[in-house]
Structure formats: structure tokens, C-alpha cells
Coordinates of C-alpha atoms and ligand atoms in Angstrom, one line a residue:
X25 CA 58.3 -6.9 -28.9
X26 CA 61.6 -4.8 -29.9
X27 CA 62.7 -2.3 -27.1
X28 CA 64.6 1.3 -28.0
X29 CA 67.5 2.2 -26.8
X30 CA 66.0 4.0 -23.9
X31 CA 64.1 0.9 -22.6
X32 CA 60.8 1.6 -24.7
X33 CA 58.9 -0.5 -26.8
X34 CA 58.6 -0.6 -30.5
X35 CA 55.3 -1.3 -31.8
X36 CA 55.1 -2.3 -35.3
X37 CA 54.1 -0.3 -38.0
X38 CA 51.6 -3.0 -39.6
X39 CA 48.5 -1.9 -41.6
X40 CA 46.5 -2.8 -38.7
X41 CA 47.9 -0.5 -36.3
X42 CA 47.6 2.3 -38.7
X43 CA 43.8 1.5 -38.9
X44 CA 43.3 1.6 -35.5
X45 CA 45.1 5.0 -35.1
X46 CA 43.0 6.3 -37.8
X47 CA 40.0 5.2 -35.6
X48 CA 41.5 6.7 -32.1
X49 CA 41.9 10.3 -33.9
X50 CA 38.5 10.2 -35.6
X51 CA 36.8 9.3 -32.3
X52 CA 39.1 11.8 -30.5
X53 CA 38.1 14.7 -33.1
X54 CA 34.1 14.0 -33.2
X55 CA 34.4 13.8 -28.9
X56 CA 35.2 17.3 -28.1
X57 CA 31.6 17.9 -27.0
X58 CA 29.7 16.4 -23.7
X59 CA 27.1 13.8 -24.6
X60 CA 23.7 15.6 -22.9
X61 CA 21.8 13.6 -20.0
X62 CA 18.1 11.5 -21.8
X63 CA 16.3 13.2 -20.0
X64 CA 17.0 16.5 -21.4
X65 CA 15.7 15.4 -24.8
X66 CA 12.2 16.0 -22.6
X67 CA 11.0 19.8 -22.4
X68 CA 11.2 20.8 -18.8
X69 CA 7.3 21.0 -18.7
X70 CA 6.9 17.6 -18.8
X71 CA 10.3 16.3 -17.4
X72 CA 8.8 17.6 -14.1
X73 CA 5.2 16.6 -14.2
X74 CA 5.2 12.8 -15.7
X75 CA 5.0 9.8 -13.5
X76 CA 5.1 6.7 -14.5
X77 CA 3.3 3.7 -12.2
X78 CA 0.8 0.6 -12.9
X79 CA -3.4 1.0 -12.9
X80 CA -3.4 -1.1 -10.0
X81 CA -1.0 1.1 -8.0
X82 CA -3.1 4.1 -8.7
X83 CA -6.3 2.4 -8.2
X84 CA -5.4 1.3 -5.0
X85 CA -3.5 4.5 -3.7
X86 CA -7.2 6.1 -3.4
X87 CA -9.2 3.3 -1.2
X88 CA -6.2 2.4 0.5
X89 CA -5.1 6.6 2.3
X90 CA -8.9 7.0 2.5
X91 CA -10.9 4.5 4.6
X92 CA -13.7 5.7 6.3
X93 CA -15.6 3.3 8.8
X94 CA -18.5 2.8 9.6
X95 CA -20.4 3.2 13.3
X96 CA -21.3 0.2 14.0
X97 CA -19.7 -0.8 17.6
X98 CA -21.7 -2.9 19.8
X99 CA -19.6 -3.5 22.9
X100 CA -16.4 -2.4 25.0
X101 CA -13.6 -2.8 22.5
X102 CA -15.2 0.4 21.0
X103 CA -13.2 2.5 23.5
X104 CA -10.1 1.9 22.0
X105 CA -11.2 2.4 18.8
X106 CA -12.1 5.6 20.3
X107 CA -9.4 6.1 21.3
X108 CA -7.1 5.1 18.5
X109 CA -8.9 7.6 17.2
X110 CA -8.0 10.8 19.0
X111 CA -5.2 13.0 19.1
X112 CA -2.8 10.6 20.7
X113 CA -2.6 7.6 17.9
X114 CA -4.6 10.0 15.7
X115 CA -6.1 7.8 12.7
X116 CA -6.2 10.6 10.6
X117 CA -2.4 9.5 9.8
X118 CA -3.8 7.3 7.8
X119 CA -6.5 9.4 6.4
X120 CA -9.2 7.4 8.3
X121 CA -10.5 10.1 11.0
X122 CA -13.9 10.5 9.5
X123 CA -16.6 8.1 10.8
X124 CA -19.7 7.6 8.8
X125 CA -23.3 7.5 10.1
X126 CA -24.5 5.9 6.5
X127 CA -22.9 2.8 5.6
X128 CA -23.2 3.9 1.6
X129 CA -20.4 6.2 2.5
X130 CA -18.3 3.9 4.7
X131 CA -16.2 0.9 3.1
X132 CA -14.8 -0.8 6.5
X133 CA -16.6 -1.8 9.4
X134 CA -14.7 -2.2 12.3
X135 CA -16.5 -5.2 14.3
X136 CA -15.6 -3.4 17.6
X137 CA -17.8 -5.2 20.6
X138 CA -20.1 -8.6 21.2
X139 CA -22.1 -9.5 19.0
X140 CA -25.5 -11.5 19.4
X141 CA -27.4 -13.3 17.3
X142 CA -30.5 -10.5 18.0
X143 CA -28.4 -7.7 16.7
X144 CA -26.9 -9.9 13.7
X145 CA -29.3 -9.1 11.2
X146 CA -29.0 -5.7 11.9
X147 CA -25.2 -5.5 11.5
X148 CA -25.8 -7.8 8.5
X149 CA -27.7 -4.9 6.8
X150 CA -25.4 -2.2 7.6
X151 CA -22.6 -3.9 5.4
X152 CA -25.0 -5.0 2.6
X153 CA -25.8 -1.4 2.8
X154 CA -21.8 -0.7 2.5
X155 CA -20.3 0.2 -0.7
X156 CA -17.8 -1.9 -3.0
X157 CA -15.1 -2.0 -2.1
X158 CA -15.5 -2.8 1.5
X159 CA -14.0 -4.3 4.2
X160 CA -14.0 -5.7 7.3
X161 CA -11.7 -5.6 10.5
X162 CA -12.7 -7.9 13.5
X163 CA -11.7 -6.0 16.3
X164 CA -10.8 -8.1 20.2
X165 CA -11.6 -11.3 21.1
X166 CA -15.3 -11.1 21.2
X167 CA -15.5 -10.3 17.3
X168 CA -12.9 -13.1 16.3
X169 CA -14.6 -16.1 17.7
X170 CA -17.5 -14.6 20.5
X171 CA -14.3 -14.6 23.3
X172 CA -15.1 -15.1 26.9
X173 CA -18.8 -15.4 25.7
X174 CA -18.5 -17.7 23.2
X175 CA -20.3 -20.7 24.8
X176 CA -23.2 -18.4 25.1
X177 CA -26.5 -19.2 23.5
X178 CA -27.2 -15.6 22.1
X179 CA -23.6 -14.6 21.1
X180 CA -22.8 -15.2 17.2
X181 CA -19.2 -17.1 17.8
X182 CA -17.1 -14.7 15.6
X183 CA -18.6 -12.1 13.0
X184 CA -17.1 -14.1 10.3
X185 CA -20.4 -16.1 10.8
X186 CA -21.7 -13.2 9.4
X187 CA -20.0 -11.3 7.2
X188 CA -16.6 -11.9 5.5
X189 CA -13.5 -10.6 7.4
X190 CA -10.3 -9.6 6.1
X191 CA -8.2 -8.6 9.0
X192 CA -8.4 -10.1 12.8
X193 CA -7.0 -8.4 15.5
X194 CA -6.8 -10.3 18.8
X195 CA -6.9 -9.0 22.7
X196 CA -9.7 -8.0 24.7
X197 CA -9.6 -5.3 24.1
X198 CA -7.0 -4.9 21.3
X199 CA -4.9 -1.5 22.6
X200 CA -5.1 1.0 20.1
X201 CA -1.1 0.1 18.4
X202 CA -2.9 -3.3 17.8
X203 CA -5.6 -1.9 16.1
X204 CA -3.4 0.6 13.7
X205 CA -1.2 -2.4 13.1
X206 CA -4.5 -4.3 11.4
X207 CA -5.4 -1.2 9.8
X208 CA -1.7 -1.1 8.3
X209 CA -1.8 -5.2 7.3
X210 CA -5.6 -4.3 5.7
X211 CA -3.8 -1.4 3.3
X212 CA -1.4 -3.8 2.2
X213 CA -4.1 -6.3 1.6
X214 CA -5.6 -3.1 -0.7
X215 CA -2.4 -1.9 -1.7
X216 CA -2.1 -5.4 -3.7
X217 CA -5.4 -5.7 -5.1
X218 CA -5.8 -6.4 -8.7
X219 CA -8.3 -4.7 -10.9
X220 CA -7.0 -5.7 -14.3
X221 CA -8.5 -9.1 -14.2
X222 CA -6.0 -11.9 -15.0
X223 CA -6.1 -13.5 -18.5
Ligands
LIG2 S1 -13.1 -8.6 23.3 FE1 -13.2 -8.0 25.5 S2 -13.2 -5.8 25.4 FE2 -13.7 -6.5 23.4 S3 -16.0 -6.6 23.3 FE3 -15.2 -8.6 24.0 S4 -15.2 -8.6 26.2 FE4 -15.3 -6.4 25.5

């Protein structure tokens, strides 16, 4: 490239240069305005009040910030459900604090105590009598496998004998962080629930 005679260069004067100088000013001219943000092509009304998510996340987001559990707590790990449940580790974080009396309005049992083979049937009606969807959290050692009374003739040798389980949460008893920390792995489990059924 050819240089002036104060050191700058001279570009050529080519039909192609012309045409792309032509272009340069033509965009120049038509770009004196800003361009305005996508979203303000929405009217404010509905720029502040849509949300976009799947069915399943907004299915889920009910069941999963509002489990209520049933009472159904045959033995000692039931104090530390109880309290898990007051004002110190305060379930209601987790929009759990309300116990039901009626399984119909309960969908988790919390399998908090022993349990023997007398009172199975009994605890095996309470969570026919529960709701779908339901689940179950076996709570201490006693409701994962029977625990320290496991080789006893009348103790059922983990409630999973009886009804399904979806979380376990070991100890005897579990302390109260152990049993929020099951709670928190059972609304994941919901949280990734599919309703739309698979094709
Ligand atoms: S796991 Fe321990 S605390 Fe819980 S019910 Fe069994 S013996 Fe009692």
C-alpha cells in the first residue's frame, strides 16, 4: 500500500471501496436512534406478572412446601420428632408444622418408634387411609430394620415390611438436624417427580 508524504497510507479508490463507504454512511445515517431492550415490546402489565416454568415444576412446588404428617408415632424417636418440631428447628420452615389426626389429610408418615407385628395392621390402615401422593420417612434405627430389637419375635424388622419407604434416616434416635436433613432429600425426591407420563 502507497504511503503520503506525511507517513499515511493511501487506500485505493477501487469501485469496491466506494461501495463499502456507501454502506458505512447509510448504516451511520439510519443508526442515530438506540435500538429498545425485547422486553419493552411487552406492556408493563404483563412484563411484570408472567413466569415462565415446566408443569412438573409447578406441580411439585405445592406437595413439596406443604407436607403435613401424619400422627402415627409408636415409640421414643417420637421426641425428636417433637422436637424437630418446636420453635428451635421449627418445621414450619418448611411448611410442615401441622400434624394431622386423619390420615385423608396427611401425605407423609413419619415411622417415628418400634414397631410390632400387633400394631402393623393398624399402621398399615392409617397409610392406606393416606392420600395420593404420599410418602413415607423411616425415622431411627428401630423403623429401618427393627434396631436393637430386631431379633425379637413381635417386632416387624423395618416398616418397609410394611409399607413402602422413601427416605431412611438412621440413629436411635435420629437428632432433629437428621431428621430435617431426610425431610430436605424427600422434597428433592418430590421436587423431581414427573407427572407428564413419558412417551
Ligand atoms: S431407634 Fe432407638 S430411639 Fe428410636 S424407637 Fe428405636 S430404640 Fe427408640
Amino acid at each position: 500500500m502507497e504511503v503520503d508524504s506525511h507517513g499515511k497510507f493511501i487506500y485505493s479508490d477501487t469501485d469496491v471501496d466506494r461501495t463499502e463507504g456507501q454502506i458505512v454512511e447509510e448504516l451511520k445515517a439510519n443508526s442515530t436512534g438506540i435500538i429498545p431492550d425485547p422486553d419493552q415490546w411487552l406492556e408493563e402489565d404483563l412484563r411484570e406478572n408472567i413466569l415462565l416454568t415446566s408443569v412438573d415444576a409447578l406441580l411439585n412446588w405445592g406437595p413439596r412446601s406443604s407436607i403435613w404428617t401424619a400422627i402415627c408415632f409408636p415409640a421414643c424417636c417420637a421426641f425428636e420428632f417433637i422436637a424437630a418440631n418446636g420453635p428451635r428447628f421449627d418445621l414450619a420452615r418448611f411448611g410442615m408444622e401441622i400434624l394431622r389426626a386423619s390420615p385423608r389429610q396427611a401425605d407423609l408418615m413419619i415411622t417415628a418408634g418400634t414397631l410390632t407385628w400387633k400394631m402393623a395392621p393398624s399402621i398399615k390402615k392409617v397409610y392406606d387411609q393416606m392420600a395420593e401422593p404420599k410418602w413415607v420417612i423411616a425415622m431411627g434405627a428401630c423403623g429401618i430394620s427393627g434396631g436393637i430389637f430386631r431379633s425379637s419375635y413381635n417386632v416387624v424388622p423395618g416398616y418397609n415390611h410394611i409399607v413402602p419407604v422413601d427416605v431412611y434416616v438412621p440413629g436411635c434416635p435420629p437428632r432433629p438436624e437428621a431428621l430435617i436433613y431426610g425431610i430436605q432429600m424427600l422434597q428433592d425426591k418430590i421436587a423431581k417427580r414427573t407427572i407428564a407420563k413419558k412417551g
